[in-house]
Coordinates of C-alpha atoms in Angstrom, one line a residue:
Chain A
M1 CA 1.8 -15.9 53.8
S2 CA 0.2 -12.5 53.5
E3 CA -3.2 -12.0 52.0
M4 CA -3.2 -11.6 48.2
A5 CA -5.8 -9.9 46.1
A6 CA -6.2 -8.1 42.7
T7 CA -6.7 -4.4 42.6
R8 CA -9.3 -4.9 39.9
D9 CA -11.4 -6.9 42.4
G10 CA -11.2 -3.9 44.7
Y11 CA -12.6 -1.8 41.9
G12 CA -15.5 -4.2 41.3
Q13 CA -16.3 -4.3 45.0
A14 CA -16.2 -0.5 45.2
L15 CA -18.8 -0.2 42.4
L16 CA -21.1 -2.3 44.5
E17 CA -20.5 -0.2 47.6
I18 CA -21.4 3.1 45.8
A19 CA -24.4 1.7 44.1
D20 CA -26.6 3.2 46.7
N21 CA -26.0 6.5 44.9
P22 CA -28.7 6.3 42.2
K23 CA -26.6 8.5 39.9
V24 CA -23.8 6.0 39.6
V25 CA -23.9 4.2 36.3
V26 CA -21.4 1.7 34.8
M27 CA -20.2 1.4 31.2
E28 CA -18.6 -1.6 29.7
A29 CA -16.8 -2.3 26.5
D30 CA -17.1 -6.1 26.6
L31 CA -14.6 -6.6 29.4
G32 CA -16.7 -6.3 32.5
K33 CA -15.8 -9.9 33.4
S34 CA -12.1 -8.8 33.4
T35 CA -12.3 -5.2 34.9
K36 CA -14.8 -6.6 37.5
S37 CA -17.7 -4.3 36.7
L38 CA -19.7 -7.4 36.1
H39 CA -20.9 -7.6 39.6
F40 CA -22.5 -4.2 39.4
R41 CA -24.0 -5.2 36.0
K42 CA -25.6 -8.4 37.4
K43 CA -27.1 -6.5 40.3
Y44 CA -28.1 -3.3 38.5
P45 CA -28.6 -4.1 34.8
T46 CA -30.6 -1.0 34.0
R47 CA -27.8 1.2 35.3
T48 CA -25.2 -0.7 33.3
I49 CA -24.7 0.4 29.6
S50 CA -23.0 -2.1 27.3
C51 CA -21.1 -0.3 24.6
G52 CA -19.9 -3.4 22.8
I53 CA -16.3 -3.3 21.8
G54 CA -16.4 0.4 21.2
E55 CA -14.3 2.5 23.6
Q56 CA -14.6 5.8 21.8
N57 CA -18.4 5.6 22.0
M58 CA -18.2 4.6 25.6
L59 CA -16.2 7.6 26.7
L60 CA -18.3 10.1 25.0
A61 CA -21.7 8.5 25.9
G62 CA -20.3 8.7 29.4
A63 CA -19.6 12.4 28.9
G64 CA -23.3 12.8 27.9
L65 CA -24.4 11.0 31.0
A66 CA -22.2 13.1 33.1
A67 CA -23.5 16.2 31.5
S68 CA -26.9 15.0 32.4
G69 CA -26.2 14.5 36.1
Y70 CA -25.0 10.9 36.2
I71 CA -21.6 9.6 37.5
P72 CA -20.4 7.1 35.0
F73 CA -17.7 4.5 35.7
A74 CA -16.3 3.2 32.5
S75 CA -13.7 0.4 32.4
T76 CA -11.8 -1.6 29.9
F77 CA -8.2 -2.7 29.6
A78 CA -5.7 0.1 30.1
I79 CA -4.4 -0.3 26.6
F80 CA -7.8 0.0 25.0
T81 CA -8.6 3.2 26.9
E82 CA -5.8 4.7 24.9
R83 CA -7.8 4.1 21.7
A84 CA -10.3 6.7 23.1
F85 CA -7.7 9.2 24.2
E86 CA -8.9 12.0 22.1
Q87 CA -12.5 11.4 23.3
M88 CA -11.1 11.6 26.8
R89 CA -9.2 14.8 26.0
N90 CA -11.9 16.6 24.0
G91 CA -15.1 15.1 25.2
V92 CA -14.4 14.5 28.9
A93 CA -11.4 16.5 30.1
R94 CA -11.9 19.7 28.3
P95 CA -15.6 20.3 29.5
N96 CA -14.4 18.8 32.9
L97 CA -17.2 16.1 33.0
A98 CA -16.8 13.7 35.8
V99 CA -16.4 10.5 33.9
H100 CA -14.3 7.9 35.8
L101 CA -12.3 5.7 33.6
C102 CA -10.6 2.6 34.9
G103 CA -7.9 0.8 32.8
S104 CA -7.3 -2.7 34.2
H105 CA -4.5 -5.1 33.2
G106 CA -2.0 -2.2 33.1
G107 CA 1.7 -2.6 33.0
T108 CA 4.0 -5.5 32.0
H109 CA 2.9 -7.3 35.2
T110 CA -0.2 -8.2 33.1
G111 CA 1.9 -11.0 31.8
T112 CA 1.4 -13.6 29.2
D113 CA -0.9 -11.7 26.9
G114 CA 2.3 -10.1 25.6
S115 CA 3.3 -6.6 24.7
S116 CA 0.1 -5.6 22.9
A117 CA -1.8 -5.8 26.2
Q118 CA 0.9 -4.3 28.5
S119 CA 0.1 -0.6 28.6
I120 CA 3.3 1.1 29.8
E121 CA 2.2 4.7 28.7
D122 CA -1.3 5.2 30.2
L123 CA -0.3 7.1 33.2
A124 CA 1.9 9.3 31.2
I125 CA -0.7 10.3 28.6
Y126 CA -3.6 10.8 31.1
R127 CA -1.3 12.9 33.3
T128 CA -1.0 15.5 30.5
L129 CA -4.7 16.2 30.4
P130 CA -6.0 19.2 32.4
N131 CA -8.6 18.4 35.0
V132 CA -7.9 14.6 35.1
V133 CA -7.0 12.9 38.3
V134 CA -4.6 10.1 37.8
M135 CA -4.3 7.1 40.2
H136 CA -2.6 3.7 40.3
P137 CA -3.2 2.0 43.7
S138 CA -1.3 -0.8 45.0
D139 CA -3.6 -3.1 46.7
Y140 CA -7.2 -4.3 47.0
V141 CA -8.1 -2.0 49.9
S142 CA -6.7 1.2 48.6
T143 CA -8.3 0.6 45.2
L144 CA -11.6 0.0 47.0
E145 CA -11.2 3.2 49.1
L146 CA -10.0 5.4 46.3
T147 CA -12.9 4.3 44.0
K148 CA -15.3 5.0 46.7
Q149 CA -14.2 8.6 46.9
L150 CA -14.7 9.2 43.1
P151 CA -18.4 10.1 43.2
G152 CA -17.5 13.1 45.3
L153 CA -14.7 14.2 43.1
D154 CA -16.7 16.3 40.6
K155 CA -13.9 16.0 37.9
P156 CA -12.7 13.2 35.6
S157 CA -10.3 10.6 36.6
Y158 CA -8.2 7.7 35.3
M159 CA -7.3 4.7 37.5
R160 CA -5.1 1.9 36.5
T161 CA -5.7 -1.4 38.2
A162 CA -3.8 -4.6 37.7
R163 CA -4.8 -8.1 36.5
N164 CA -2.8 -10.1 39.0
K165 CA -2.9 -10.4 42.7
T166 CA -0.7 -8.2 45.0
P167 CA -0.2 -8.3 48.8
V168 CA -3.1 -6.6 50.7
M169 CA -1.5 -3.9 52.9
Y170 CA -4.2 -1.6 54.1
R171 CA -6.6 -3.7 56.1
G172 CA -7.5 -1.4 59.1
R173 CA -5.8 1.6 57.6
E174 CA -8.7 2.6 55.3
S175 CA -8.8 6.1 56.8
E176 CA -5.3 6.9 55.6
I177 CA -6.3 6.4 51.9
I178 CA -7.1 9.8 50.4
I179 CA -7.0 10.9 46.8
G180 CA -3.9 13.1 46.3
K181 CA -2.1 12.1 49.5
G182 CA 0.8 9.7 49.4
I183 CA 1.1 7.1 52.2
T184 CA 4.3 6.5 54.1
L185 CA 4.7 2.7 54.7
C186 CA 7.9 2.7 56.5
Q187 CA 10.3 5.4 57.8
G188 CA 14.1 5.7 57.2
T189 CA 16.5 8.5 56.6
D190 CA 19.0 7.2 54.1
V191 CA 16.8 7.1 51.0
A192 CA 13.1 7.5 50.0
I193 CA 11.5 5.0 47.6
I194 CA 8.4 6.4 46.0
A195 CA 6.4 3.8 44.2
C196 CA 2.9 3.1 42.7
G197 CA 0.8 0.1 41.9
V198 CA 2.4 -3.3 41.8
L199 CA 5.8 -2.0 42.6
V200 CA 4.9 -0.8 46.1
S201 CA 5.2 -4.3 47.5
E202 CA 8.4 -4.7 45.6
S203 CA 9.6 -1.6 47.2
M204 CA 8.8 -2.9 50.6
K205 CA 10.9 -5.9 49.8
A206 CA 13.7 -3.7 48.7
A207 CA 13.5 -1.8 51.9
E208 CA 13.9 -5.0 53.9
Q209 CA 16.9 -6.0 51.7
L210 CA 18.4 -2.5 52.4
A211 CA 17.7 -2.9 56.1
D212 CA 19.8 -6.1 56.2
K213 CA 22.7 -4.0 54.9
G214 CA 22.2 -1.3 57.5
I215 CA 20.4 1.1 55.2
N216 CA 17.2 2.6 56.4
A217 CA 14.7 3.5 53.6
T218 CA 11.4 5.3 53.7
V219 CA 8.8 3.8 51.3
V220 CA 5.9 5.9 50.0
D221 CA 2.9 4.6 48.1
M222 CA 2.1 7.5 45.7
H223 CA -1.2 6.0 44.5
T224 CA -2.2 9.4 43.1
L225 CA 0.2 10.7 40.4
K226 CA -1.9 13.7 39.7
P227 CA -2.4 15.8 41.7
L228 CA 1.0 15.0 43.0
D229 CA 1.7 15.2 46.8
G230 CA 4.4 17.7 46.4
D231 CA 4.5 18.5 50.2
L232 CA 5.3 15.0 51.0
I233 CA 8.0 14.8 48.3
N234 CA 9.6 18.0 49.8
S235 CA 9.6 16.4 53.2
L236 CA 11.2 13.3 51.8
V237 CA 14.0 15.4 50.2
A238 CA 14.7 17.0 53.6
Q239 CA 14.5 13.7 55.4
C240 CA 16.4 11.4 53.2
G241 CA 18.2 13.5 50.6
A242 CA 18.1 10.8 47.9
I243 CA 15.0 9.5 46.0
V244 CA 14.1 6.4 44.0
T245 CA 10.9 6.0 42.0
A246 CA 9.4 2.7 41.0
E247 CA 6.7 2.0 38.6
D248 CA 5.7 -0.7 36.2
H249 CA 5.4 2.0 33.4
N250 CA 7.7 3.6 30.9
V251 CA 10.3 5.8 32.8
I252 CA 9.2 8.5 30.5
G253 CA 6.1 10.6 31.8
G254 CA 5.0 8.3 34.6
L255 CA 5.6 8.5 38.3
G256 CA 9.4 9.0 37.9
G257 CA 8.7 11.8 35.4
A258 CA 6.2 13.5 37.7
V259 CA 8.6 13.3 40.7
A260 CA 11.5 14.6 38.5
E261 CA 9.3 17.5 37.3
H262 CA 8.6 18.4 41.0
L263 CA 12.2 18.0 42.1
V264 CA 13.7 20.3 39.6
S265 CA 11.4 23.1 40.5
N266 CA 11.7 22.6 44.3
H267 CA 14.3 21.3 46.8
Y268 CA 16.4 19.0 44.8
A269 CA 17.7 15.5 45.7
P270 CA 19.3 12.9 43.5
L271 CA 16.7 10.8 41.8
E272 CA 17.0 7.3 40.3
M273 CA 14.1 6.0 38.3
V274 CA 13.1 2.4 38.2
G275 CA 10.7 1.7 35.4
V276 CA 10.3 0.2 32.0
A277 CA 13.3 1.4 30.0
D278 CA 11.4 2.8 27.0
R279 CA 10.9 -0.6 25.4
F280 CA 8.0 -3.0 24.8
G281 CA 7.3 -6.2 26.6
E282 CA 6.7 -9.8 25.7
S283 CA 4.8 -12.8 27.0
G284 CA 5.8 -13.9 30.4
Q285 CA 4.7 -14.5 34.0
S286 CA 4.4 -11.5 36.2
D287 CA 7.4 -12.1 38.2
E288 CA 9.3 -13.0 35.0
M289 CA 8.3 -9.7 33.4
L290 CA 9.5 -7.7 36.4
E291 CA 12.8 -9.4 36.1
V292 CA 13.0 -8.9 32.3
M293 CA 12.1 -5.3 32.7
K294 CA 14.6 -4.8 35.6
I295 CA 11.9 -3.4 38.0
N296 CA 11.6 -5.9 40.8
S297 CA 12.9 -5.5 44.4
K298 CA 16.4 -6.3 43.4
Y299 CA 16.6 -3.5 41.0
I300 CA 14.9 -1.1 43.3
E301 CA 17.6 -1.9 45.9
Q302 CA 20.4 -1.2 43.5
A303 CA 18.8 2.1 42.5
A304 CA 18.7 3.0 46.2
H305 CA 22.5 2.3 46.4
R306 CA 23.1 4.5 43.4
A307 CA 20.9 7.4 44.7
I308 CA 22.6 7.3 48.1
A309 CA 26.1 7.3 46.4
R310 CA 25.0 10.5 44.5
K311 CA 24.3 12.5 47.7
S312 CA 26.6 15.4 47.8
Chain B
M1 CA -43.6 28.4 19.5
T2 CA -45.8 28.4 16.3
L3 CA -44.4 30.1 13.2
S4 CA -45.8 30.0 9.7
I5 CA -43.6 28.6 6.9
S6 CA -42.9 32.3 5.7
E7 CA -42.0 33.3 9.2
L8 CA -39.7 30.4 9.5
E9 CA -38.1 31.4 6.3
E10 CA -37.6 34.9 7.5
F11 CA -36.1 33.5 10.8
A12 CA -33.6 31.5 8.8
R13 CA -32.8 34.5 6.5
K14 CA -31.9 36.6 9.4
C15 CA -29.6 33.9 10.7
R16 CA -28.0 33.7 7.3
V17 CA -27.2 37.3 7.5
E18 CA -25.7 36.9 11.0
I19 CA -23.6 33.9 9.8
V20 CA -22.0 35.8 7.0
K21 CA -21.4 38.8 9.2
M22 CA -19.7 36.7 11.9
V23 CA -17.4 35.0 9.5
Y24 CA -16.7 38.3 7.7
R25 CA -15.9 40.2 11.0
A26 CA -13.7 37.3 12.3
Q27 CA -12.1 36.8 8.8
A28 CA -12.1 33.1 9.8
G29 CA -14.7 30.4 10.3
H30 CA -17.0 28.1 8.4
P31 CA -19.8 29.7 6.4
G32 CA -20.6 26.9 4.0
G33 CA -21.8 24.3 6.6
S34 CA -23.5 27.0 8.6
L35 CA -25.6 28.1 5.6
S36 CA -26.5 24.5 4.7
E37 CA -27.7 23.6 8.1
I38 CA -29.5 26.8 9.1
D39 CA -33.0 26.0 7.7
L40 CA -33.0 22.9 9.8
I41 CA -31.7 24.3 13.0
S42 CA -34.0 27.4 12.6
A43 CA -37.1 25.2 12.3
L44 CA -36.0 22.8 15.1
Y45 CA -35.5 25.6 17.6
A46 CA -38.3 27.9 16.5
T47 CA -41.0 25.1 16.5
R48 CA -39.8 21.9 18.3
M49 CA -37.1 22.5 21.0
R50 CA -38.5 22.5 24.6
V51 CA -36.1 25.0 25.9
R52 CA -36.1 28.1 28.2
P53 CA -33.8 30.7 26.9
N54 CA -33.9 32.5 30.3
Q55 CA -33.1 29.2 32.0
P56 CA -30.6 27.6 29.7
K57 CA -29.7 24.8 32.3
W58 CA -33.3 23.8 33.0
D59 CA -32.9 20.1 33.7
D60 CA -35.7 18.9 31.5
R61 CA -34.8 20.8 28.4
D62 CA -34.4 19.0 25.1
R63 CA -30.7 18.8 24.1
F64 CA -29.3 19.9 20.8
I65 CA -25.9 18.6 20.0
L66 CA -24.1 20.2 17.1
S67 CA -21.6 17.5 16.3
K68 CA -20.3 19.4 13.3
G69 CA -19.2 22.0 15.7
H70 CA -17.2 24.1 13.2
A71 CA -20.6 25.2 11.8
S72 CA -21.0 27.2 15.0
P73 CA -22.1 30.5 13.4
G74 CA -25.3 28.8 12.4
M75 CA -26.0 27.7 16.0
Y76 CA -24.9 31.1 17.5
A77 CA -27.3 32.9 15.1
V78 CA -30.2 30.7 16.2
L79 CA -29.3 31.1 19.8
A80 CA -29.3 34.9 19.4
E81 CA -32.8 34.8 17.6
M82 CA -34.1 32.6 20.4
G83 CA -32.7 34.9 23.1
F84 CA -30.2 32.7 24.8
I85 CA -27.5 35.2 23.9
S86 CA -27.7 38.7 22.5
H87 CA -27.0 39.8 19.0
E88 CA -24.2 41.8 20.5
D89 CA -22.7 38.4 21.7
L90 CA -22.4 37.4 18.0
H91 CA -19.5 40.0 17.8
S92 CA -17.5 37.7 20.2
Y93 CA -17.2 35.0 17.5
R94 CA -13.6 33.8 17.6
V95 CA -12.7 36.7 19.8
L96 CA -10.5 36.2 23.0
G97 CA -12.9 35.6 26.0
G98 CA -15.9 35.5 23.8
K99 CA -19.1 33.4 24.3
C100 CA -18.9 32.4 20.7
Q101 CA -15.8 30.2 20.6
G102 CA -14.6 29.0 17.3
H103 CA -16.3 25.6 17.8
V104 CA -19.5 25.6 20.1
D105 CA -18.5 25.0 23.7
M106 CA -20.8 24.3 26.6
K107 CA -18.4 26.0 29.0
W108 CA -18.6 29.3 27.2
C109 CA -22.0 29.8 25.6
P110 CA -25.5 29.6 27.3
G111 CA -27.7 27.2 25.4
V112 CA -24.9 25.0 24.2
D113 CA -25.0 21.5 25.6
F114 CA -21.9 20.0 24.0
S115 CA -18.2 21.0 23.6
A116 CA -17.6 20.2 20.0
G117 CA -14.6 20.5 17.8
S118 CA -13.4 17.1 16.8
L119 CA -15.8 15.4 14.2
G120 CA -17.5 12.1 15.0
M121 CA -18.1 12.8 18.6
G122 CA -21.5 14.3 18.9
L123 CA -23.6 11.2 18.3
S124 CA -22.0 9.3 21.1
F125 CA -22.4 12.3 23.5
G126 CA -26.0 12.6 22.4
L127 CA -26.5 8.9 23.1
G128 CA -25.4 9.5 26.6
C129 CA -27.8 12.4 27.0
A130 CA -30.7 10.3 25.7
V131 CA -29.8 7.3 28.0
A132 CA -29.7 9.7 30.9
A133 CA -33.2 11.0 30.0
R134 CA -34.5 7.4 29.9
L135 CA -32.9 6.7 33.3
D136 CA -34.6 9.8 34.6
N137 CA -38.0 8.8 33.1
S138 CA -38.0 12.2 31.4
E139 CA -39.7 13.0 28.2
R140 CA -36.8 15.3 27.1
R141 CA -35.4 14.4 23.6
T142 CA -31.9 14.7 22.3
F143 CA -31.4 16.0 18.8
V144 CA -28.0 15.6 17.1
M145 CA -26.8 17.3 14.0
L146 CA -24.3 15.4 12.1
G147 CA -22.5 16.5 8.9
D148 CA -22.0 14.1 6.1
G149 CA -18.3 14.3 5.9
E150 CA -17.9 13.1 9.6
L151 CA -19.7 9.9 8.7
Q152 CA -16.3 8.8 7.6
E153 CA -15.3 8.8 11.4
G154 CA -15.6 5.2 12.6
S155 CA -16.9 6.2 16.0
V156 CA -20.0 7.5 14.5
W157 CA -20.9 3.9 13.6
E158 CA -20.1 2.7 17.2
A159 CA -22.7 5.2 18.4
A160 CA -25.2 4.2 15.6
M161 CA -24.9 0.5 16.6
A162 CA -25.2 1.1 20.3
A163 CA -28.3 3.6 20.0
A164 CA -30.1 0.9 18.0
H165 CA -29.1 -2.0 20.2
H166 CA -30.4 -0.1 23.3
E167 CA -33.5 1.1 21.3
V168 CA -32.8 4.7 22.3
G169 CA -35.9 6.2 20.7
N170 CA -35.5 9.6 22.3
L171 CA -32.3 10.1 20.2
K172 CA -33.0 11.9 16.9
V173 CA -30.4 12.8 14.3
I174 CA -30.5 15.4 11.5
L175 CA -27.9 14.8 8.8
D176 CA -26.8 17.9 6.9
R177 CA -26.1 16.1 3.6
N178 CA -24.3 19.0 1.9
R179 CA -21.9 16.8 -0.1
I180 CA -18.9 18.8 0.7
Q181 CA -16.1 18.4 3.2
N182 CA -12.9 20.3 4.0
D183 CA -10.7 19.5 1.1
D184 CA -13.3 18.7 -1.7
F185 CA -16.5 17.0 -2.5
C186 CA -17.3 13.9 -0.4
E187 CA -17.4 11.9 -3.7
V188 CA -13.7 12.7 -4.2
Q189 CA -12.6 12.4 -0.6
M190 CA -14.3 9.3 0.4
R191 CA -17.4 7.9 -1.2
M192 CA -19.9 6.8 1.3
F193 CA -22.3 5.0 -1.1
D194 CA -25.8 4.4 0.1
I195 CA -26.1 6.4 3.3
P196 CA -29.8 5.9 3.9
A197 CA -29.3 2.0 3.5
K198 CA -26.4 2.2 6.0
W199 CA -28.5 3.7 8.7
R200 CA -31.4 1.4 7.9
S201 CA -29.1 -1.6 8.2
F202 CA -27.9 -0.3 11.6
G203 CA -31.5 -0.5 12.8
W204 CA -32.6 3.2 12.5
E205 CA -35.7 4.8 11.1
V206 CA -34.8 6.9 8.1
K207 CA -36.5 9.7 6.1
E208 CA -35.0 11.9 3.4
I209 CA -36.0 15.5 2.7
D210 CA -34.9 18.7 0.9
G211 CA -33.2 20.5 3.7
H212 CA -34.0 24.0 2.3
N213 CA -37.7 23.4 1.6
M214 CA -39.3 24.6 4.9
E215 CA -42.5 22.5 4.2
E216 CA -40.4 19.4 3.9
V217 CA -38.2 20.3 6.9
M218 CA -41.3 20.6 9.1
S219 CA -42.6 17.2 8.0
G220 CA -39.2 15.8 8.5
L221 CA -39.2 17.1 12.1
D222 CA -42.7 15.6 12.5
F223 CA -41.1 12.2 11.5
L224 CA -38.4 12.6 14.1
E225 CA -40.8 13.5 16.9
S226 CA -43.1 10.6 16.1
T227 CA -40.5 8.0 16.0
N228 CA -39.9 6.9 19.6
D229 CA -39.3 3.1 19.6
K230 CA -36.0 3.3 17.9
P231 CA -33.5 6.0 17.0
S232 CA -34.3 8.0 13.9
I233 CA -32.4 10.0 11.3
L234 CA -33.6 12.7 9.1
I235 CA -31.3 12.9 6.0
A236 CA -31.6 16.5 4.7
H237 CA -30.3 17.1 1.3
T238 CA -28.7 20.5 1.4
I239 CA -26.4 22.9 -0.5
K240 CA -23.3 24.0 1.1
G241 CA -23.3 27.8 1.3
A242 CA -27.1 27.9 0.5
G243 CA -28.3 31.5 0.1
V244 CA -25.1 33.1 -1.1
S245 CA -24.5 32.3 -4.7
F246 CA -20.7 32.3 -4.9
M247 CA -20.6 30.1 -1.8
E248 CA -23.1 27.6 -3.0
D249 CA -21.7 24.1 -3.7
N250 CA -18.2 25.7 -3.6
P251 CA -15.7 23.7 -1.4
S252 CA -13.6 26.9 -1.1
F253 CA -16.1 28.3 1.3
H254 CA -16.1 25.3 3.7
G255 CA -13.7 27.3 5.9
A256 CA -13.0 30.7 4.3
A257 CA -14.3 34.3 4.9
P258 CA -15.6 36.6 2.3
N259 CA -13.7 39.7 1.3
D260 CA -15.2 43.2 1.4
E261 CA -16.6 42.8 -2.1
Q262 CA -18.0 39.4 -1.5
F263 CA -19.5 40.4 1.8
A264 CA -21.4 43.3 0.1
Q265 CA -22.7 40.9 -2.6
A266 CA -23.7 38.4 0.1
M267 CA -25.6 41.1 2.1
A268 CA -27.4 42.1 -1.2
E269 CA -28.3 38.6 -2.0
L270 CA -29.6 38.0 1.5
G271 CA -31.8 41.1 1.3
E272 CA -29.8 43.0 4.0
V273 CA -29.2 46.6 3.6
I274 CA -25.8 47.7 5.0
A275 CA -25.7 51.3 5.9

């Protein structure tokens, strides 16, 4: 069985690896054990600021630190970052202060905590903020590598990580992981599946299922939703002529929305969006939730057939 | 800078004139809260702030965070008196491309360290600035001006709790207690009961003064500067619209401009001769 690890652990490890930069500070809102910033806190307590259960204060205190030359990494559950949305908008994004916000436990994949904890809108809302880079990496290694690039970004970011383990895919491929550049995981000419986060590995499974039926799919890990890798999408349109997007997020405003926005203004190809169908979740195991939400490999495969059938 | 009480009063008077002129020219803006805060900000900048107007981004400057960012005319007037911007720049208030944006903005105006606009945000931002100063082993202080209406925002109390918990003694707040918010008197909109007791119970050092008596303002600033082991707040009792009779204690002038007749009266009351 392939190696499994949680993206949130990649985030926690990355904080340790960038700690040599004395300007890196960590901010917590009583969930460091869960988001995995706790390892940094234990090693660098004076550079870790506990904000209690107060996300609004955390974001703005981070803005004050960023305005004073520090590079704050603030984390909590994806859903709780949303409580501080206006602070992110007015206090961080508007003055373009490089506060790096990480929302862990995003999506329905989060599981048994139920619908209140399953953010299905975080990627959409942060994508609407000028200056903010939005990412949702798929595995431990890519989360680690993307996080390590953030101190050099000089603008704010939002990254969603996942609670539960996903297959590790990028051992030895670290150099391919660059903010804003999608990664092609397999090449085919019949259909292109563009996925992010926990649905990247589901898309790889879907590609195998399609291959069994003689259909060759390209799979792209679009870990950065903003800025979107438009050049890559254009090449996928030319190469495959049919697109599927896959995300553990509302179909409104997330990866599917971003790709749709790009397609209608550029070279067009039929698009089928796999995502949460504008509904809330419930308590369930991760695999059960992907089935309930109709977003696992089976549904990605079905979407690929539909997209191919729509080719003119 | 060392100024006498009468010189400080004259500094503030000139700022009052500019405040009314800015709002009159723009026919929009917030004169009431600018006039209530102006004695406090004038004294703070003229006698306490360690800043360099010709080097506004100097790393070790004291920070001033105007959380009640709508009261921007007051801050712009002081920045002009201090030489961060010119008096001509005051004509750009609320004008496209102007340094003097409707709400103070660090991206637009030299000397402004916080992009304000939404109430309840400045104290948290100031907390971050103060923590950064501590991490830097710097002596710089962070002063935050809050309005009383914005104490109704819950996030203010997140910041108050965190500042006391982390014993951020280089964080110093001035509360402009002018008793009026946008729609009406605070007592009508949302009673806040014992404000000094609230801050004390959150772990802050508290002092109350008359925010228009320059002797008391100076002793209040002494209190803020001498309190360094925990965060401190100077609660300044003020009058909204102070200095212009028809604006004083009048909720209508929270966010309204004077007409021609009112402008002339205001200038006369402020001792300004208009050619």
